[in-house]
Amino acid sequence: MTAESILNSRAARVTMVMSALFGTTGVILVFLPRWLEVERALSGAEIGAVLSLAQFARILTGPAIAYWADGASDRGTPLKYVSVAAVIAYAAFFFIAHSFWQLLVLGFIALSLTQALTPLIEAATLRATAQGKLSYGVARGIGSFAFIVANIVGGVLISGFGLGAVVIWVLSGLALVVATSWLGLKHDPPLVQTRAARRGAIGELLRNRRFVILIIACGLIQSAHGFYYGFSTIVWRGQGISPEMVGILWGFGVAIEIAFLFSLPFIERRVSSEALILMGAAGGIARWLAMGFAPLGFALWPLQALHALSFAAAHVGAMRLVHREAAEHSATMAQTLYAALSAGVLMGCSTLLSGYLYDHVGARGYWAMAALCVIGGGLAILLLQPRKRVPATPQP
């Protein structure tokens, strides 16, 4: 297999779109809460409300877009149109919205659109990498590298030019998503299936006990990142950490995640998907308990390294099990239901709670996140397959 054939493959083209999207969310996740605090003077509770409303709505918007994607003559069409709508929505959010209610409404639209892109690109990546020219771990690692670049370069630009750099970066990044999806993605035909089959996909998935346990357990583990995503930058800036160092800290955590993803072939030969989820829960418990003490200095580096467990291990385990538990005709719907719950309802609750916690207890809000990991890990134990008993050989 030549390098040219890999670069011209469907997997490489999808990875290009993923990188553009993750390079945009790398600034949205890290610096948008700070932009809302400084440029729009919102409180922690108000920031939590703006960030969480779109997450709650994913339980409706996600399945609707997945239903559209599974029935489209080209499964890349929803991704292309949603990316265009996202550019328009973020432009309105940044330049028109000033009051809390305007930010809440336009933020809901803008964040809903970018959040809808993630399961679409995840499903496309799993399909494309199944052809074997590029592994899922490598493709996801490249996307995560783009996220790191956004963390670090975004922090440098904000330090030099102010928080207005957030606006330019996000709009430029989304424009790149539009360009790469419209110009790079080839026709991606769906499976031939009836509307009744697509409508039945949700019921089929929700009747699968393991699938329901999976999305709740992993949803709790991933939603435990709510305080980190929404308020870590604000906490660190309040402790005197510079924007550049905030970006580097975020980038370091994702760099360790990339190393983990690139090591997946080795890891997955030795560790089951269910065990990866349990490792993610354990890493999250340790990480969030320690972060609740608002550490500074060297202690932050090993805690950021735990991102490889608290996020990456749990995410990969979940993606593998979601792909395994869902039939091909409901693959996109399965990805979307998982995202709608984990990054939607549960993350929305976590983010809303985090805003309240930040206003009242500061960094100690991380301890509530550790509790979510405890519950999620407990549920994940139910996913472990019982060992088959081997009958004893009768003695002569």
PDB file of N, CA and C in Angstrom, residues 189-246:
ATOM      1  N   PRO A 189     -22.827   6.503  -0.393  1.00  0.00           N
ATOM      2  CA  PRO A 189     -24.204   6.002  -0.474  1.00  0.00           C
ATOM      3  C   PRO A 189     -24.608   5.236   0.771  1.00  0.00           C
ATOM      4  N   PRO A 190     -25.873   5.325   1.143  1.00  0.00           N
ATOM      5  CA  PRO A 190     -26.351   4.583   2.322  1.00  0.00           C
ATOM      6  C   PRO A 190     -26.696   3.153   1.951  1.00  0.00           C
ATOM      7  N   LEU A 191     -26.935   2.352   2.987  1.00  0.00           N
ATOM      8  CA  LEU A 191     -27.511   1.035   2.745  1.00  0.00           C
ATOM      9  C   LEU A 191     -28.933   1.213   2.234  1.00  0.00           C
ATOM     10  N   VAL A 192     -29.378   0.305   1.402  1.00  0.00           N
ATOM     11  CA  VAL A 192     -30.753   0.365   0.927  1.00  0.00           C
ATOM     12  C   VAL A 192     -31.665  -0.109   2.065  1.00  0.00           C
ATOM     13  N   GLN A 193     -32.500   0.817   2.534  1.00  0.00           N
ATOM     14  CA  GLN A 193     -33.402   0.459   3.626  1.00  0.00           C
ATOM     15  C   GLN A 193     -34.654   1.314   3.544  1.00  0.00           C
ATOM     16  N   THR A 194     -35.733   0.809   4.071  1.00  0.00           N
ATOM     17  CA  THR A 194     -36.997   1.523   4.028  1.00  0.00           C
ATOM     18  C   THR A 194     -37.075   2.552   5.139  1.00  0.00           C
ATOM     19  N   ARG A 195     -38.014   3.469   5.002  1.00  0.00           N
ATOM     20  CA  ARG A 195     -38.228   4.444   6.073  1.00  0.00           C
ATOM     21  C   ARG A 195     -38.629   3.757   7.360  1.00  0.00           C
ATOM     22  N   ALA A 196     -39.412   2.698   7.232  1.00  0.00           N
ATOM     23  CA  ALA A 196     -39.840   1.967   8.432  1.00  0.00           C
ATOM     24  C   ALA A 196     -38.639   1.388   9.161  1.00  0.00           C
ATOM     25  N   ALA A 197     -37.657   0.898   8.393  1.00  0.00           N
ATOM     26  CA  ALA A 197     -36.454   0.341   9.016  1.00  0.00           C
ATOM     27  C   ALA A 197     -35.672   1.416   9.736  1.00  0.00           C
ATOM     28  N   ARG A 198     -35.587   2.611   9.130  1.00  0.00           N
ATOM     29  CA  ARG A 198     -34.855   3.696   9.777  1.00  0.00           C
ATOM     30  C   ARG A 198     -35.589   4.179  11.025  1.00  0.00           C
ATOM     31  N   ARG A 199     -36.929   4.242  10.948  1.00  0.00           N
ATOM     32  CA  ARG A 199     -37.696   4.655  12.132  1.00  0.00           C
ATOM     33  C   ARG A 199     -37.571   3.618  13.239  1.00  0.00           C
ATOM     34  N   GLY A 200     -37.455   2.347  12.859  1.00  0.00           N
ATOM     35  CA  GLY A 200     -37.352   1.291  13.852  1.00  0.00           C
ATOM     36  C   GLY A 200     -35.984   1.166  14.475  1.00  0.00           C
ATOM     37  N   ALA A 201     -34.983   1.882  13.905  1.00  0.00           N
ATOM     38  CA  ALA A 201     -33.621   1.755  14.421  1.00  0.00           C
ATOM     39  C   ALA A 201     -33.525   2.217  15.868  1.00  0.00           C
ATOM     40  N   ILE A 202     -34.231   3.315  16.207  1.00  0.00           N
ATOM     41  CA  ILE A 202     -34.168   3.832  17.576  1.00  0.00           C
ATOM     42  C   ILE A 202     -34.736   2.808  18.555  1.00  0.00           C
ATOM     43  N   GLY A 203     -35.926   2.279  18.242  1.00  0.00           N
ATOM     44  CA  GLY A 203     -36.531   1.291  19.128  1.00  0.00           C
ATOM     45  C   GLY A 203     -35.678   0.048  19.268  1.00  0.00           C
ATOM     46  N   GLU A 204     -35.084  -0.385  18.159  1.00  0.00           N
ATOM     47  CA  GLU A 204     -34.225  -1.570  18.193  1.00  0.00           C
ATOM     48  C   GLU A 204     -33.034  -1.354  19.113  1.00  0.00           C
ATOM     49  N   LEU A 205     -32.435  -0.189  19.038  1.00  0.00           N
ATOM     50  CA  LEU A 205     -31.274   0.109  19.884  1.00  0.00           C
ATOM     51  C   LEU A 205     -31.669   0.221  21.350  1.00  0.00           C
ATOM     52  N   LEU A 206     -32.782   0.894  21.625  1.00  0.00           N
ATOM     53  CA  LEU A 206     -33.190   1.105  23.011  1.00  0.00           C
ATOM     54  C   LEU A 206     -33.716  -0.163  23.669  1.00  0.00           C
ATOM     55  N   ARG A 207     -34.045  -1.176  22.876  1.00  0.00           N
ATOM     56  CA  ARG A 207     -34.433  -2.467  23.450  1.00  0.00           C
ATOM     57  C   ARG A 207     -33.220  -3.339  23.757  1.00  0.00           C
ATOM     58  N   ASN A 208     -32.048  -2.885  23.318  1.00  0.00           N
ATOM     59  CA  ASN A 208     -30.809  -3.611  23.567  1.00  0.00           C
ATOM     60  C   ASN A 208     -30.271  -3.199  24.938  1.00  0.00           C
ATOM     61  N   ARG A 209     -30.394  -4.093  25.935  1.00  0.00           N
ATOM     62  CA  ARG A 209     -30.034  -3.750  27.317  1.00  0.00           C
ATOM     63  C   ARG A 209     -28.579  -3.313  27.423  1.00  0.00           C
ATOM     64  N   ARG A 210     -27.667  -4.034  26.760  1.00  0.00           N
ATOM     65  CA  ARG A 210     -26.255  -3.672  26.832  1.00  0.00           C
ATOM     66  C   ARG A 210     -26.003  -2.293  26.243  1.00  0.00           C
ATOM     67  N   PHE A 211     -26.696  -1.969  25.154  1.00  0.00           N
ATOM     68  CA  PHE A 211     -26.512  -0.658  24.534  1.00  0.00           C
ATOM     69  C   PHE A 211     -26.967   0.449  25.485  1.00  0.00           C
ATOM     70  N   VAL A 212     -28.093   0.255  26.149  1.00  0.00           N
ATOM     71  CA  VAL A 212     -28.608   1.273  27.082  1.00  0.00           C
ATOM     72  C   VAL A 212     -27.649   1.451  28.257  1.00  0.00           C
ATOM     73  N   ILE A 213     -27.173   0.341  28.835  1.00  0.00           N
ATOM     74  CA  ILE A 213     -26.203   0.439  29.932  1.00  0.00           C
ATOM     75  C   ILE A 213     -24.948   1.151  29.461  1.00  0.00           C
ATOM     76  N   LEU A 214     -24.510   0.813  28.240  1.00  0.00           N
ATOM     77  CA  LEU A 214     -23.298   1.412  27.676  1.00  0.00           C
ATOM     78  C   LEU A 214     -23.406   2.925  27.568  1.00  0.00           C
ATOM     79  N   ILE A 215     -24.489   3.416  26.989  1.00  0.00           N
ATOM     80  CA  ILE A 215     -24.571   4.856  26.773  1.00  0.00           C
ATOM     81  C   ILE A 215     -24.774   5.621  28.088  1.00  0.00           C
ATOM     82  N   ILE A 216     -25.424   4.997  29.069  1.00  0.00           N
ATOM     83  CA  ILE A 216     -25.574   5.674  30.363  1.00  0.00           C
ATOM     84  C   ILE A 216     -24.246   5.689  31.115  1.00  0.00           C
ATOM     85  N   ALA A 217     -23.564   4.535  31.170  1.00  0.00           N
ATOM     86  CA  ALA A 217     -22.296   4.443  31.900  1.00  0.00           C
ATOM     87  C   ALA A 217     -21.245   5.372  31.293  1.00  0.00           C
ATOM     88  N   CYS A 218     -21.057   5.251  29.978  1.00  0.00           N
ATOM     89  CA  CYS A 218     -20.048   6.095  29.325  1.00  0.00           C
ATOM     90  C   CYS A 218     -20.490   7.555  29.300  1.00  0.00           C
ATOM     91  N   GLY A 219     -21.797   7.781  29.227  1.00  0.00           N
ATOM     92  CA  GLY A 219     -22.299   9.152  29.281  1.00  0.00           C
ATOM     93  C   GLY A 219     -21.947   9.829  30.589  1.00  0.00           C
ATOM     94  N   LEU A 220     -22.069   9.104  31.696  1.00  0.00           N
ATOM     95  CA  LEU A 220     -21.713   9.666  32.997  1.00  0.00           C
ATOM     96  C   LEU A 220     -20.213   9.935  33.089  1.00  0.00           C
ATOM     97  N   ILE A 221     -19.396   8.996  32.584  1.00  0.00           N
ATOM     98  CA  ILE A 221     -17.943   9.177  32.641  1.00  0.00           C
ATOM     99  C   ILE A 221     -17.522  10.378  31.802  1.00  0.00           C
ATOM    100  N   GLN A 222     -18.112  10.514  30.600  1.00  0.00           N
ATOM    101  CA  GLN A 222     -17.741  11.643  29.739  1.00  0.00           C
ATOM    102  C   GLN A 222     -18.330  12.965  30.247  1.00  0.00           C
ATOM    103  N   SER A 223     -19.536  12.925  30.800  1.00  0.00           N
ATOM    104  CA  SER A 223     -20.142  14.164  31.303  1.00  0.00           C
ATOM    105  C   SER A 223     -19.408  14.679  32.537  1.00  0.00           C
ATOM    106  N   ALA A 224     -18.586  13.828  33.160  1.00  0.00           N
ATOM    107  CA  ALA A 224     -17.768  14.281  34.286  1.00  0.00           C
ATOM    108  C   ALA A 224     -16.708  15.284  33.856  1.00  0.00           C
ATOM    109  N   HIS A 225     -16.536  15.476  32.545  1.00  0.00           N
ATOM    110  CA  HIS A 225     -15.628  16.508  32.031  1.00  0.00           C
ATOM    111  C   HIS A 225     -16.313  17.881  31.972  1.00  0.00           C
ATOM    112  N   GLY A 226     -17.581  17.948  32.394  1.00  0.00           N
ATOM    113  CA  GLY A 226     -18.340  19.192  32.262  1.00  0.00           C
ATOM    114  C   GLY A 226     -17.684  20.373  32.943  1.00  0.00           C
ATOM    115  N   PHE A 227     -17.199  20.187  34.174  1.00  0.00           N
ATOM    116  CA  PHE A 227     -16.564  21.301  34.881  1.00  0.00           C
ATOM    117  C   PHE A 227     -15.252  21.670  34.196  1.00  0.00           C
ATOM    118  N   TYR A 228     -14.507  20.672  33.762  1.00  0.00           N
ATOM    119  CA  TYR A 228     -13.230  20.917  33.079  1.00  0.00           C
ATOM    120  C   TYR A 228     -13.441  21.686  31.786  1.00  0.00           C
ATOM    121  N   TYR A 229     -14.380  21.248  30.951  1.00  0.00           N
ATOM    122  CA  TYR A 229     -14.633  21.918  29.680  1.00  0.00           C
ATOM    123  C   TYR A 229     -15.142  23.340  29.872  1.00  0.00           C
ATOM    124  N   GLY A 230     -16.029  23.505  30.833  1.00  0.00           N
ATOM    125  CA  GLY A 230     -16.656  24.809  30.996  1.00  0.00           C
ATOM    126  C   GLY A 230     -15.861  25.809  31.812  1.00  0.00           C
ATOM    127  N   PHE A 231     -15.087  25.321  32.810  1.00  0.00           N
ATOM    128  CA  PHE A 231     -14.553  26.272  33.775  1.00  0.00           C
ATOM    129  C   PHE A 231     -13.076  26.104  34.120  1.00  0.00           C
ATOM    130  N   SER A 232     -12.378  25.133  33.540  1.00  0.00           N
ATOM    131  CA  SER A 232     -10.960  24.976  33.861  1.00  0.00           C
ATOM    132  C   SER A 232     -10.162  26.211  33.434  1.00  0.00           C
ATOM    133  N   THR A 233     -10.452  26.733  32.251  1.00  0.00           N
ATOM    134  CA  THR A 233      -9.733  27.926  31.788  1.00  0.00           C
ATOM    135  C   THR A 233      -9.973  29.100  32.725  1.00  0.00           C
ATOM    136  N   ILE A 234     -11.236  29.265  33.151  1.00  0.00           N
ATOM    137  CA  ILE A 234     -11.568  30.380  34.045  1.00  0.00           C
ATOM    138  C   ILE A 234     -10.880  30.199  35.397  1.00  0.00           C
ATOM    139  N   VAL A 235     -10.869  28.965  35.927  1.00  0.00           N
ATOM    140  CA  VAL A 235     -10.199  28.700  37.206  1.00  0.00           C
ATOM    141  C   VAL A 235      -8.709  28.979  37.084  1.00  0.00           C
ATOM    142  N   TRP A 236      -8.076  28.475  36.041  1.00  0.00           N
ATOM    143  CA  TRP A 236      -6.632  28.662  35.858  1.00  0.00           C
ATOM    144  C   TRP A 236      -6.258  30.127  35.657  1.00  0.00           C
ATOM    145  N   ARG A 237      -7.075  30.849  34.890  1.00  0.00           N
ATOM    146  CA  ARG A 237      -6.788  32.279  34.699  1.00  0.00           C
ATOM    147  C   ARG A 237      -6.934  33.020  36.021  1.00  0.00           C
ATOM    148  N   GLY A 238      -7.916  32.608  36.844  1.00  0.00           N
ATOM    149  CA  GLY A 238      -8.081  33.222  38.156  1.00  0.00           C
ATOM    150  C   GLY A 238      -6.916  32.937  39.089  1.00  0.00           C
ATOM    151  N   GLN A 239      -6.188  31.827  38.813  1.00  0.00           N
ATOM    152  CA  GLN A 239      -5.005  31.491  39.605  1.00  0.00           C
ATOM    153  C   GLN A 239      -3.741  32.153  39.044  1.00  0.00           C
ATOM    154  N   GLY A 240      -3.904  32.933  38.002  1.00  0.00           N
ATOM    155  CA  GLY A 240      -2.756  33.643  37.441  1.00  0.00           C
ATOM    156  C   GLY A 240      -2.031  32.921  36.334  1.00  0.00           C
ATOM    157  N   ILE A 241      -2.567  31.813  35.825  1.00  0.00           N
ATOM    158  CA  ILE A 241      -1.938  31.090  34.721  1.00  0.00           C
ATOM    159  C   ILE A 241      -2.237  31.827  33.416  1.00  0.00           C
ATOM    160  N   SER A 242      -1.214  32.039  32.595  1.00  0.00           N
ATOM    161  CA  SER A 242      -1.349  32.815  31.364  1.00  0.00           C
ATOM    162  C   SER A 242      -2.159  32.063  30.315  1.00  0.00           C
ATOM    163  N   PRO A 243      -2.743  32.790  29.319  1.00  0.00           N
ATOM    164  CA  PRO A 243      -3.474  32.105  28.244  1.00  0.00           C
ATOM    165  C   PRO A 243      -2.611  31.098  27.490  1.00  0.00           C
ATOM    166  N   GLU A 244      -1.310  31.447  27.269  1.00  0.00           N
ATOM    167  CA  GLU A 244      -0.422  30.512  26.568  1.00  0.00           C
ATOM    168  C   GLU A 244      -0.288  29.206  27.348  1.00  0.00           C
ATOM    169  N   MET A 245      -0.100  29.314  28.682  1.00  0.00           N
ATOM    170  CA  MET A 245       0.069  28.111  29.489  1.00  0.00           C
ATOM    171  C   MET A 245      -1.227  27.318  29.584  1.00  0.00           C
ATOM    172  N   VAL A 246      -2.366  28.008  29.596  1.00  0.00           N
ATOM    173  CA  VAL A 246      -3.650  27.303  29.577  1.00  0.00           C
ATOM    174  C   VAL A 246      -3.753  26.459  28.307  1.00  0.00           C
TER     175      VAL A 246
END
